[in-house]
Amino acid sequence: MAATVARICLQSVLKAVNSLLGMVGIAMLLYGLWMVRVWLRDFDGSPFDHHNVFPPWFICTSLGAGFTLCMVTCIGLVAAKYANGCCLSFYMLIIFLVILLEFAVAADILLNSEWEKDLPYDPTGKFNDFKDFVESNLDIFQWIGLFIVLAQGLSIVLATALRSAGPNRRSSYDGDEECPSERLPLINPNGHRPEYIIAAKNGNWNSSK
């Protein structure tokens, strides 16, 4: 009983953490779509050829990161619901790879003073506006980044604990409770006969008396 309660608590907490990560992913998708809208509005009046200019890479990065977080959230919700060992292992592997990528990007920005040279060229010049926006709200972005990393680390810990707790067997129990009337005769096929047997014995005893 205690193991079942602990498993349910772990599943609920893991679902909540994944929901928060999903909200961050949706926010990044919405921000990327907003940047696409602004870029298209400014691009309509520009002299560039529409067939040769693609959306800036940082807009595509924001959309890709948001989509990745949403997909990881879906995988985490499925793994938390069924508590399957393979799903949880796959989920932990994806989270671990995402954390490694995030740490690699953060280390390159912090340790490399010329990290901007490693980025693709932006022909629209919108990257400087985006960088100024990030620098003007650096404290907020730092807290958001720290929250994402902590949530991802907590997801790995919860998934590991849930995987150690074993698979969820509630579905099999629920299936047994759905059709008790069909399985009862198999368990005790003569369960409805004792009344007739007792009545017959009483009649024979009265006749003999």
Coordinates of C-alpha atoms in Angstrom, one line a residue:
M1 CA 0.0 0.0 0.0
A2 CA 2.8 2.4 0.9
A3 CA 4.6 1.6 -2.3
T4 CA 1.5 2.3 -4.3
V5 CA 1.0 5.7 -2.6
A6 CA 4.6 6.6 -3.2
R7 CA 4.4 5.7 -6.9
I8 CA 1.2 7.8 -7.3
C9 CA 2.9 10.8 -5.6
L10 CA 6.0 10.4 -7.8
Q11 CA 3.8 10.2 -10.9
S12 CA 1.9 13.4 -9.9
V13 CA 5.0 15.4 -9.2
L14 CA 6.7 14.3 -12.4
K15 CA 3.6 15.3 -14.4
A16 CA 3.5 18.7 -12.6
V17 CA 7.2 19.4 -13.4
N18 CA 6.7 18.3 -17.0
S19 CA 3.7 20.6 -17.3
L20 CA 5.8 23.6 -16.1
L21 CA 8.5 22.7 -18.8
G22 CA 5.7 22.5 -21.3
M23 CA 4.5 26.0 -20.4
V24 CA 8.0 27.3 -21.0
G25 CA 8.1 25.5 -24.3
I26 CA 4.8 27.1 -25.4
A27 CA 6.0 30.5 -24.3
M28 CA 9.1 30.1 -26.5
L29 CA 6.9 29.0 -29.4
L30 CA 4.7 32.0 -29.0
Y31 CA 7.7 34.4 -28.7
G32 CA 9.2 32.8 -31.8
L33 CA 5.9 33.3 -33.7
W34 CA 5.8 36.9 -32.5
M35 CA 9.3 37.5 -33.8
V36 CA 8.3 35.9 -37.2
R37 CA 5.4 38.3 -37.4
V38 CA 7.7 41.3 -36.6
W39 CA 10.3 40.1 -39.1
L40 CA 7.7 39.7 -41.9
R41 CA 6.3 43.1 -41.2
D42 CA 9.7 44.7 -41.5
F43 CA 10.6 42.5 -44.4
D44 CA 7.7 43.6 -46.6
G45 CA 9.2 47.1 -46.9
S46 CA 12.8 46.0 -47.3
P47 CA 14.7 45.9 -50.7
F48 CA 15.8 42.3 -50.2
D49 CA 14.8 39.6 -52.6
H50 CA 12.0 37.5 -50.9
H51 CA 13.2 34.3 -52.4
N52 CA 16.8 34.5 -51.1
V53 CA 16.2 35.7 -47.5
F54 CA 15.1 33.2 -44.9
P55 CA 13.9 33.9 -41.3
P56 CA 16.8 34.8 -39.0
W57 CA 18.5 31.8 -37.3
F58 CA 17.7 33.0 -33.8
I59 CA 14.0 32.9 -34.6
C60 CA 14.3 29.4 -35.9
T61 CA 16.3 28.5 -32.8
S62 CA 13.5 29.8 -30.5
L63 CA 10.9 27.9 -32.4
G64 CA 13.0 24.7 -32.4
A65 CA 13.8 25.0 -28.7
G66 CA 10.1 25.5 -27.8
F67 CA 9.0 22.6 -30.0
T68 CA 11.7 20.4 -28.4
L69 CA 10.5 21.3 -24.9
C70 CA 6.9 20.5 -25.8
M71 CA 7.9 17.1 -27.3
V72 CA 10.0 16.3 -24.2
T73 CA 7.0 17.3 -22.0
C74 CA 4.7 14.9 -24.0
I75 CA 7.2 12.1 -23.6
G76 CA 7.5 12.8 -19.9
L77 CA 3.8 12.8 -19.3
V78 CA 3.4 9.5 -21.1
A79 CA 6.3 8.0 -19.1
A80 CA 4.9 9.3 -15.8
K81 CA 1.4 8.0 -16.6
Y82 CA 2.4 4.4 -17.4
A83 CA 5.6 4.3 -15.3
N84 CA 7.2 2.0 -17.9
G85 CA 10.9 1.3 -17.5
C86 CA 11.7 1.8 -21.2
C87 CA 9.8 5.0 -21.5
L88 CA 11.4 6.4 -18.3
S89 CA 14.9 5.5 -19.5
F90 CA 14.3 7.1 -22.9
Y91 CA 12.9 10.2 -21.2
M92 CA 15.9 10.5 -18.9
L93 CA 18.3 10.1 -21.9
I94 CA 16.6 12.9 -23.8
I95 CA 16.6 15.2 -20.7
F96 CA 20.3 14.4 -20.1
L97 CA 21.2 15.2 -23.7
V98 CA 19.3 18.5 -23.5
I99 CA 21.0 19.5 -20.3
L100 CA 24.4 18.7 -21.9
L101 CA 23.6 20.9 -24.9
E102 CA 22.5 23.7 -22.6
F103 CA 25.6 23.5 -20.5
A104 CA 27.8 23.5 -23.7
V105 CA 26.1 26.6 -25.0
A106 CA 26.4 28.4 -21.6
A107 CA 30.1 27.4 -21.3
D108 CA 30.8 28.7 -24.8
I109 CA 29.1 32.1 -24.0
L110 CA 30.8 32.5 -20.6
L111 CA 34.3 31.2 -21.5
N112 CA 34.6 32.5 -25.0
S113 CA 34.7 36.3 -25.3
E114 CA 34.3 36.1 -29.1
W115 CA 31.3 33.7 -29.0
E116 CA 29.3 35.9 -31.4
K117 CA 31.8 35.0 -34.2
D118 CA 30.7 31.4 -33.9
L119 CA 27.1 32.3 -34.8
P120 CA 25.7 32.4 -38.3
Y121 CA 25.5 35.7 -40.1
D122 CA 22.3 37.6 -39.8
P123 CA 21.5 39.7 -42.9
T124 CA 18.5 41.3 -41.4
G125 CA 20.4 42.9 -38.5
K126 CA 17.7 41.8 -36.0
F127 CA 20.0 39.8 -33.9
N128 CA 21.5 42.9 -32.4
D129 CA 18.0 44.0 -31.4
F130 CA 17.4 40.6 -29.9
K131 CA 20.7 40.7 -28.0
D132 CA 19.9 44.2 -26.6
F133 CA 16.5 42.9 -25.4
V134 CA 18.2 40.0 -23.6
E135 CA 20.8 42.2 -22.0
S136 CA 18.3 44.7 -20.8
N137 CA 16.3 41.8 -19.1
L138 CA 19.3 39.7 -18.2
D139 CA 18.1 39.0 -14.6
I140 CA 14.8 37.6 -15.8
F141 CA 16.5 35.4 -18.5
Q142 CA 19.0 34.1 -15.9
W143 CA 16.2 33.1 -13.5
I144 CA 14.3 31.5 -16.4
G145 CA 17.4 29.5 -17.4
L146 CA 18.0 28.4 -13.9
F147 CA 14.4 27.3 -13.4
I148 CA 14.6 25.3 -16.6
V149 CA 17.8 23.5 -15.6
L150 CA 16.5 22.8 -12.1
A151 CA 13.2 21.5 -13.4
Q152 CA 15.1 19.2 -15.9
G153 CA 17.4 17.9 -13.1
L154 CA 14.4 17.3 -10.9
S155 CA 12.7 15.4 -13.7
I156 CA 15.7 13.0 -14.0
V157 CA 15.6 12.4 -10.2
L158 CA 11.8 11.8 -10.2
A159 CA 12.0 9.5 -13.2
T160 CA 14.9 7.5 -11.6
A161 CA 12.9 7.1 -8.4
L162 CA 9.7 6.1 -10.3
R163 CA 11.7 3.6 -12.4
S164 CA 13.1 2.1 -9.2
A165 CA 9.6 1.8 -7.7
G166 CA 8.6 -0.6 -10.5
P167 CA 5.9 -0.7 -13.1
N168 CA 2.4 0.5 -12.5
R169 CA 0.1 -2.4 -12.0
R170 CA -3.1 -0.5 -11.4
S171 CA -4.4 -1.1 -15.0
S172 CA -4.4 -4.9 -14.5
Y173 CA -6.2 -4.5 -11.2
D174 CA -8.8 -2.3 -12.8
G175 CA -9.3 -4.8 -15.5
D176 CA -10.0 -7.5 -12.9
E177 CA -12.6 -5.3 -11.2
E178 CA -14.4 -4.5 -14.4
C179 CA -15.8 -8.1 -14.9
P180 CA -16.0 -9.8 -11.5
S181 CA -19.3 -11.4 -12.4
E182 CA -17.7 -13.3 -15.3
R183 CA -14.8 -14.6 -13.4
L184 CA -16.6 -15.6 -10.2
P185 CA -18.0 -18.8 -11.7
L186 CA -14.4 -19.8 -12.6
I187 CA -13.2 -19.2 -9.1
N188 CA -16.1 -20.9 -7.4
P189 CA -18.4 -22.6 -9.9
N190 CA -20.5 -24.2 -7.2
G191 CA -20.9 -21.0 -5.2
H192 CA -24.7 -20.8 -5.9
R193 CA -25.5 -24.4 -5.0
P194 CA -25.1 -24.7 -1.2
E195 CA -28.7 -23.4 -0.5
Y196 CA -30.3 -26.2 -2.6
I197 CA -28.0 -28.8 -1.1
I198 CA -28.9 -27.7 2.4
A199 CA -32.6 -27.6 1.6
A200 CA -32.5 -31.1 0.2
K201 CA -30.7 -32.4 3.2
N202 CA -33.3 -30.8 5.5
G203 CA -36.1 -32.4 3.5
N204 CA -34.5 -35.9 3.7
W205 CA -34.0 -35.5 7.4
N206 CA -37.6 -34.4 8.0
S207 CA -39.0 -37.3 5.9
S208 CA -36.9 -39.8 7.7
K209 CA -38.0 -38.4 11.0

